[in-house]
Amino acid sequence: MVMYNIDELHFASKCILINEKNKILILKRTNYSDMGEDKWDFPGGSVNIDEDVNDAIKREVKEELQIELEETRVFKINSGKGVPSGQFIFVLFASRQYNLGDGIKLSKEHSEYKWISLNEIDDYKFYLRDEIISDVKNYMSEFK
């Protein structure tokens, strides 16, 4: 069994926000981060050491969009080699329960957002690995 040093492990959460028309929210990344500029992403980010993953996704969505998540559901855990420093683990959430408040207000991490249908997802270049996009497609296909 391979053991990873904590510095070689990236633990993150992403959330698929689904609206009443079964469209999902995607975000365009800026150069704020050193990775993925001008590529599309889903809300979420790193889970801090000693942070509950459920709390992490709520915190990240609040920071990035000014949206309060009310209810989330884990639909997939994806892991593998692929970040420059080693292994990654992504916990993928979905939510239909959120409060838009005064609307979406993007942080400096993203320049724009779009609500897209499942059949539009391949029209966008994503920052995330293909396996994660496949997981999202599989999950969303349940709602067709």
PDB file of C-alpha atoms in Angstrom:
ATOM      1  CA  MET A   1       0.000   0.000   0.000  1.00  0.00           C
ATOM      2  CA  VAL A   2       1.271   3.482  -0.902  1.00  0.00           C
ATOM      3  CA  MET A   3       1.114   6.003   1.926  1.00  0.00           C
ATOM      4  CA  TYR A   4       0.961   9.710   1.124  1.00  0.00           C
ATOM      5  CA  ASN A   5       2.521  12.542   2.998  1.00  0.00           C
ATOM      6  CA  ILE A   6      -0.088  15.185   3.894  1.00  0.00           C
ATOM      7  CA  ASP A   7       1.771  17.616   1.607  1.00  0.00           C
ATOM      8  CA  GLU A   8       1.154  15.243  -1.318  1.00  0.00           C
ATOM      9  CA  LEU A   9      -2.596  14.934  -0.744  1.00  0.00           C
ATOM     10  CA  HIS A  10      -5.106  17.489  -2.024  1.00  0.00           C
ATOM     11  CA  PHE A  11      -8.585  17.119  -0.510  1.00  0.00           C
ATOM     12  CA  ALA A  12     -11.322  19.177  -2.161  1.00  0.00           C
ATOM     13  CA  SER A  13     -15.077  19.398  -2.491  1.00  0.00           C
ATOM     14  CA  LYS A  14     -17.165  20.554  -5.453  1.00  0.00           C
ATOM     15  CA  CYS A  15     -20.902  21.178  -5.590  1.00  0.00           C
ATOM     16  CA  ILE A  16     -23.243  20.801  -8.518  1.00  0.00           C
ATOM     17  CA  LEU A  17     -25.966  23.400  -8.007  1.00  0.00           C
ATOM     18  CA  ILE A  18     -29.110  22.384  -9.883  1.00  0.00           C
ATOM     19  CA  ASN A  19     -31.900  24.854 -10.605  1.00  0.00           C
ATOM     20  CA  GLU A  20     -35.606  24.249 -11.177  1.00  0.00           C
ATOM     21  CA  LYS A  21     -34.972  23.695 -14.918  1.00  0.00           C
ATOM     22  CA  ASN A  22     -32.379  20.973 -14.162  1.00  0.00           C
ATOM     23  CA  LYS A  23     -29.577  23.279 -15.300  1.00  0.00           C
ATOM     24  CA  ILE A  24     -26.262  23.276 -13.484  1.00  0.00           C
ATOM     25  CA  LEU A  25     -24.152  26.244 -12.468  1.00  0.00           C
ATOM     26  CA  ILE A  26     -20.658  26.554 -13.932  1.00  0.00           C
ATOM     27  CA  LEU A  27     -18.043  29.196 -13.138  1.00  0.00           C
ATOM     28  CA  LYS A  28     -15.235  30.613 -15.275  1.00  0.00           C
ATOM     29  CA  ARG A  29     -11.923  30.715 -13.403  1.00  0.00           C
ATOM     30  CA  THR A  30      -9.733  33.829 -13.296  1.00  0.00           C
ATOM     31  CA  ASN A  31      -5.982  34.147 -12.905  1.00  0.00           C
ATOM     32  CA  TYR A  32      -6.492  34.525  -9.132  1.00  0.00           C
ATOM     33  CA  SER A  33      -5.462  30.897  -8.810  1.00  0.00           C
ATOM     34  CA  ASP A  34      -2.314  29.621 -10.457  1.00  0.00           C
ATOM     35  CA  MET A  35      -4.253  26.861 -12.228  1.00  0.00           C
ATOM     36  CA  GLY A  36      -7.053  26.703 -14.751  1.00  0.00           C
ATOM     37  CA  GLU A  37      -7.389  30.317 -15.854  1.00  0.00           C
ATOM     38  CA  ASP A  38     -10.224  30.777 -18.372  1.00  0.00           C
ATOM     39  CA  LYS A  39     -11.447  27.228 -17.823  1.00  0.00           C
ATOM     40  CA  TRP A  40     -14.803  26.331 -16.336  1.00  0.00           C
ATOM     41  CA  ASP A  41     -15.376  24.816 -12.922  1.00  0.00           C
ATOM     42  CA  PHE A  42     -18.022  24.060 -10.328  1.00  0.00           C
ATOM     43  CA  PRO A  43     -18.263  25.863  -6.992  1.00  0.00           C
ATOM     44  CA  GLY A  44     -16.036  24.481  -4.267  1.00  0.00           C
ATOM     45  CA  GLY A  45     -12.443  24.173  -3.226  1.00  0.00           C
ATOM     46  CA  SER A  46      -9.996  22.822  -0.717  1.00  0.00           C
ATOM     47  CA  VAL A  47     -11.020  21.206   2.530  1.00  0.00           C
ATOM     48  CA  ASN A  48      -8.931  22.544   5.395  1.00  0.00           C
ATOM     49  CA  ILE A  49      -7.184  20.221   7.825  1.00  0.00           C
ATOM     50  CA  ASP A  50      -9.588  19.427  10.697  1.00  0.00           C
ATOM     51  CA  GLU A  51     -12.568  20.744   8.673  1.00  0.00           C
ATOM     52  CA  ASP A  52     -15.668  18.642   8.081  1.00  0.00           C
ATOM     53  CA  VAL A  53     -16.187  18.175   4.329  1.00  0.00           C
ATOM     54  CA  ASN A  54     -19.860  19.229   4.648  1.00  0.00           C
ATOM     55  CA  ASP A  55     -18.808  22.453   6.342  1.00  0.00           C
ATOM     56  CA  ALA A  56     -16.097  22.961   3.715  1.00  0.00           C
ATOM     57  CA  ILE A  57     -18.477  22.882   0.751  1.00  0.00           C
ATOM     58  CA  LYS A  58     -20.873  25.286   2.462  1.00  0.00           C
ATOM     59  CA  ARG A  59     -17.975  27.634   3.262  1.00  0.00           C
ATOM     60  CA  GLU A  60     -16.569  27.483  -0.277  1.00  0.00           C
ATOM     61  CA  VAL A  61     -19.942  28.131  -1.936  1.00  0.00           C
ATOM     62  CA  LYS A  62     -20.559  31.062   0.417  1.00  0.00           C
ATOM     63  CA  GLU A  63     -17.094  32.515  -0.321  1.00  0.00           C
ATOM     64  CA  GLU A  64     -17.360  32.075  -4.094  1.00  0.00           C
ATOM     65  CA  LEU A  65     -21.037  32.915  -4.737  1.00  0.00           C
ATOM     66  CA  GLN A  66     -22.553  34.449  -1.592  1.00  0.00           C
ATOM     67  CA  ILE A  67     -25.070  31.585  -1.584  1.00  0.00           C
ATOM     68  CA  GLU A  68     -26.165  29.727   1.531  1.00  0.00           C
ATOM     69  CA  LEU A  69     -26.396  25.976   0.929  1.00  0.00           C
ATOM     70  CA  GLU A  70     -29.274  24.502   2.878  1.00  0.00           C
ATOM     71  CA  GLU A  71     -28.968  20.848   1.963  1.00  0.00           C
ATOM     72  CA  THR A  72     -26.337  18.858   0.094  1.00  0.00           C
ATOM     73  CA  ARG A  73     -25.918  15.264  -0.957  1.00  0.00           C
ATOM     74  CA  VAL A  74     -22.658  13.465  -1.682  1.00  0.00           C
ATOM     75  CA  PHE A  75     -23.019  11.668  -4.999  1.00  0.00           C
ATOM     76  CA  LYS A  76     -19.441  10.620  -5.737  1.00  0.00           C
ATOM     77  CA  ILE A  77     -15.948  10.472  -4.291  1.00  0.00           C
ATOM     78  CA  ASN A  78     -13.279  10.635  -6.970  1.00  0.00           C
ATOM     79  CA  SER A  79      -9.562  10.137  -6.372  1.00  0.00           C
ATOM     80  CA  GLY A  80      -6.380   9.636  -8.308  1.00  0.00           C
ATOM     81  CA  LYS A  81      -3.047  11.030  -9.344  1.00  0.00           C
ATOM     82  CA  GLY A  82      -3.299  14.306 -11.115  1.00  0.00           C
ATOM     83  CA  VAL A  83      -2.294  17.318  -9.084  1.00  0.00           C
ATOM     84  CA  PRO A  84       1.308  18.502  -9.378  1.00  0.00           C
ATOM     85  CA  SER A  85       2.112  17.539  -5.804  1.00  0.00           C
ATOM     86  CA  GLY A  86       0.584  14.056  -5.820  1.00  0.00           C
ATOM     87  CA  GLN A  87      -2.778  12.480  -5.020  1.00  0.00           C
ATOM     88  CA  PHE A  88      -6.178  14.189  -5.011  1.00  0.00           C
ATOM     89  CA  ILE A  89      -9.521  13.314  -3.473  1.00  0.00           C
ATOM     90  CA  PHE A  90     -12.659  15.130  -4.653  1.00  0.00           C
ATOM     91  CA  VAL A  91     -15.949  14.803  -2.808  1.00  0.00           C
ATOM     92  CA  LEU A  92     -18.721  15.721  -5.229  1.00  0.00           C
ATOM     93  CA  PHE A  93     -21.924  17.156  -3.809  1.00  0.00           C
ATOM     94  CA  ALA A  94     -25.229  18.106  -5.396  1.00  0.00           C
ATOM     95  CA  SER A  95     -27.725  20.613  -4.109  1.00  0.00           C
ATOM     96  CA  ARG A  96     -31.149  21.809  -5.122  1.00  0.00           C
ATOM     97  CA  GLN A  97     -31.599  23.470  -1.746  1.00  0.00           C
ATOM     98  CA  TYR A  98     -29.914  26.836  -1.582  1.00  0.00           C
ATOM     99  CA  ASN A  99     -30.831  30.434  -0.960  1.00  0.00           C
ATOM    100  CA  LEU A 100     -29.815  32.848  -3.713  1.00  0.00           C
ATOM    101  CA  GLY A 101     -30.473  35.815  -1.433  1.00  0.00           C
ATOM    102  CA  ASP A 102     -29.712  38.914  -3.519  1.00  0.00           C
ATOM    103  CA  GLY A 103     -28.413  36.740  -6.341  1.00  0.00           C
ATOM    104  CA  ILE A 104     -25.052  35.298  -7.240  1.00  0.00           C
ATOM    105  CA  LYS A 105     -22.090  37.526  -6.419  1.00  0.00           C
ATOM    106  CA  LEU A 106     -18.839  36.114  -7.760  1.00  0.00           C
ATOM    107  CA  SER A 107     -15.600  36.306  -5.815  1.00  0.00           C
ATOM    108  CA  LYS A 108     -12.301  37.271  -7.449  1.00  0.00           C
ATOM    109  CA  GLU A 109     -11.737  33.577  -8.210  1.00  0.00           C
ATOM    110  CA  HIS A 110     -14.299  33.633 -11.053  1.00  0.00           C
ATOM    111  CA  SER A 111     -15.168  36.062 -13.834  1.00  0.00           C
ATOM    112  CA  GLU A 112     -18.558  34.782 -14.958  1.00  0.00           C
ATOM    113  CA  TYR A 113     -21.173  32.115 -14.415  1.00  0.00           C
ATOM    114  CA  LYS A 114     -23.700  30.259 -16.543  1.00  0.00           C
ATOM    115  CA  TRP A 115     -26.564  27.865 -15.996  1.00  0.00           C
ATOM    116  CA  ILE A 116     -26.187  25.065 -18.550  1.00  0.00           C
ATOM    117  CA  SER A 117     -28.067  21.918 -19.453  1.00  0.00           C
ATOM    118  CA  LEU A 118     -26.449  18.509 -19.376  1.00  0.00           C
ATOM    119  CA  ASN A 119     -26.251  18.352 -23.175  1.00  0.00           C
ATOM    120  CA  GLU A 120     -24.215  21.607 -23.190  1.00  0.00           C
ATOM    121  CA  ILE A 121     -21.510  20.406 -20.802  1.00  0.00           C
ATOM    122  CA  ASP A 122     -19.206  19.164 -23.583  1.00  0.00           C
ATOM    123  CA  ASP A 123     -19.204  22.654 -25.130  1.00  0.00           C
ATOM    124  CA  TYR A 124     -17.053  23.957 -22.260  1.00  0.00           C
ATOM    125  CA  LYS A 125     -13.402  23.402 -21.387  1.00  0.00           C
ATOM    126  CA  PHE A 126     -13.261  22.413 -17.720  1.00  0.00           C
ATOM    127  CA  TYR A 127     -10.427  22.707 -15.238  1.00  0.00           C
ATOM    128  CA  LEU A 128     -11.448  19.386 -13.693  1.00  0.00           C
ATOM    129  CA  ARG A 129     -10.366  15.942 -14.837  1.00  0.00           C
ATOM    130  CA  ASP A 130     -12.528  14.157 -17.410  1.00  0.00           C
ATOM    131  CA  GLU A 131     -13.494  11.516 -14.830  1.00  0.00           C
ATOM    132  CA  ILE A 132     -15.117  14.159 -12.646  1.00  0.00           C
ATOM    133  CA  ILE A 133     -17.072  15.591 -15.576  1.00  0.00           C
ATOM    134  CA  SER A 134     -18.212  12.026 -16.385  1.00  0.00           C
ATOM    135  CA  ASP A 135     -19.366  11.616 -12.785  1.00  0.00           C
ATOM    136  CA  VAL A 136     -21.418  14.815 -13.113  1.00  0.00           C
ATOM    137  CA  LYS A 137     -22.924  13.637 -16.415  1.00  0.00           C
ATOM    138  CA  ASN A 138     -23.866  10.276 -14.910  1.00  0.00           C
ATOM    139  CA  TYR A 139     -25.463  11.915 -11.899  1.00  0.00           C
ATOM    140  CA  MET A 140     -27.389  14.474 -13.967  1.00  0.00           C
ATOM    141  CA  SER A 141     -28.613  11.848 -16.446  1.00  0.00           C
ATOM    142  CA  GLU A 142     -30.824  10.515 -13.641  1.00  0.00           C
ATOM    143  CA  PHE A 143     -32.963  13.666 -13.968  1.00  0.00           C
ATOM    144  CA  LYS A 144     -33.705  13.445 -17.699  1.00  0.00           C
TER     145      LYS A 144
END
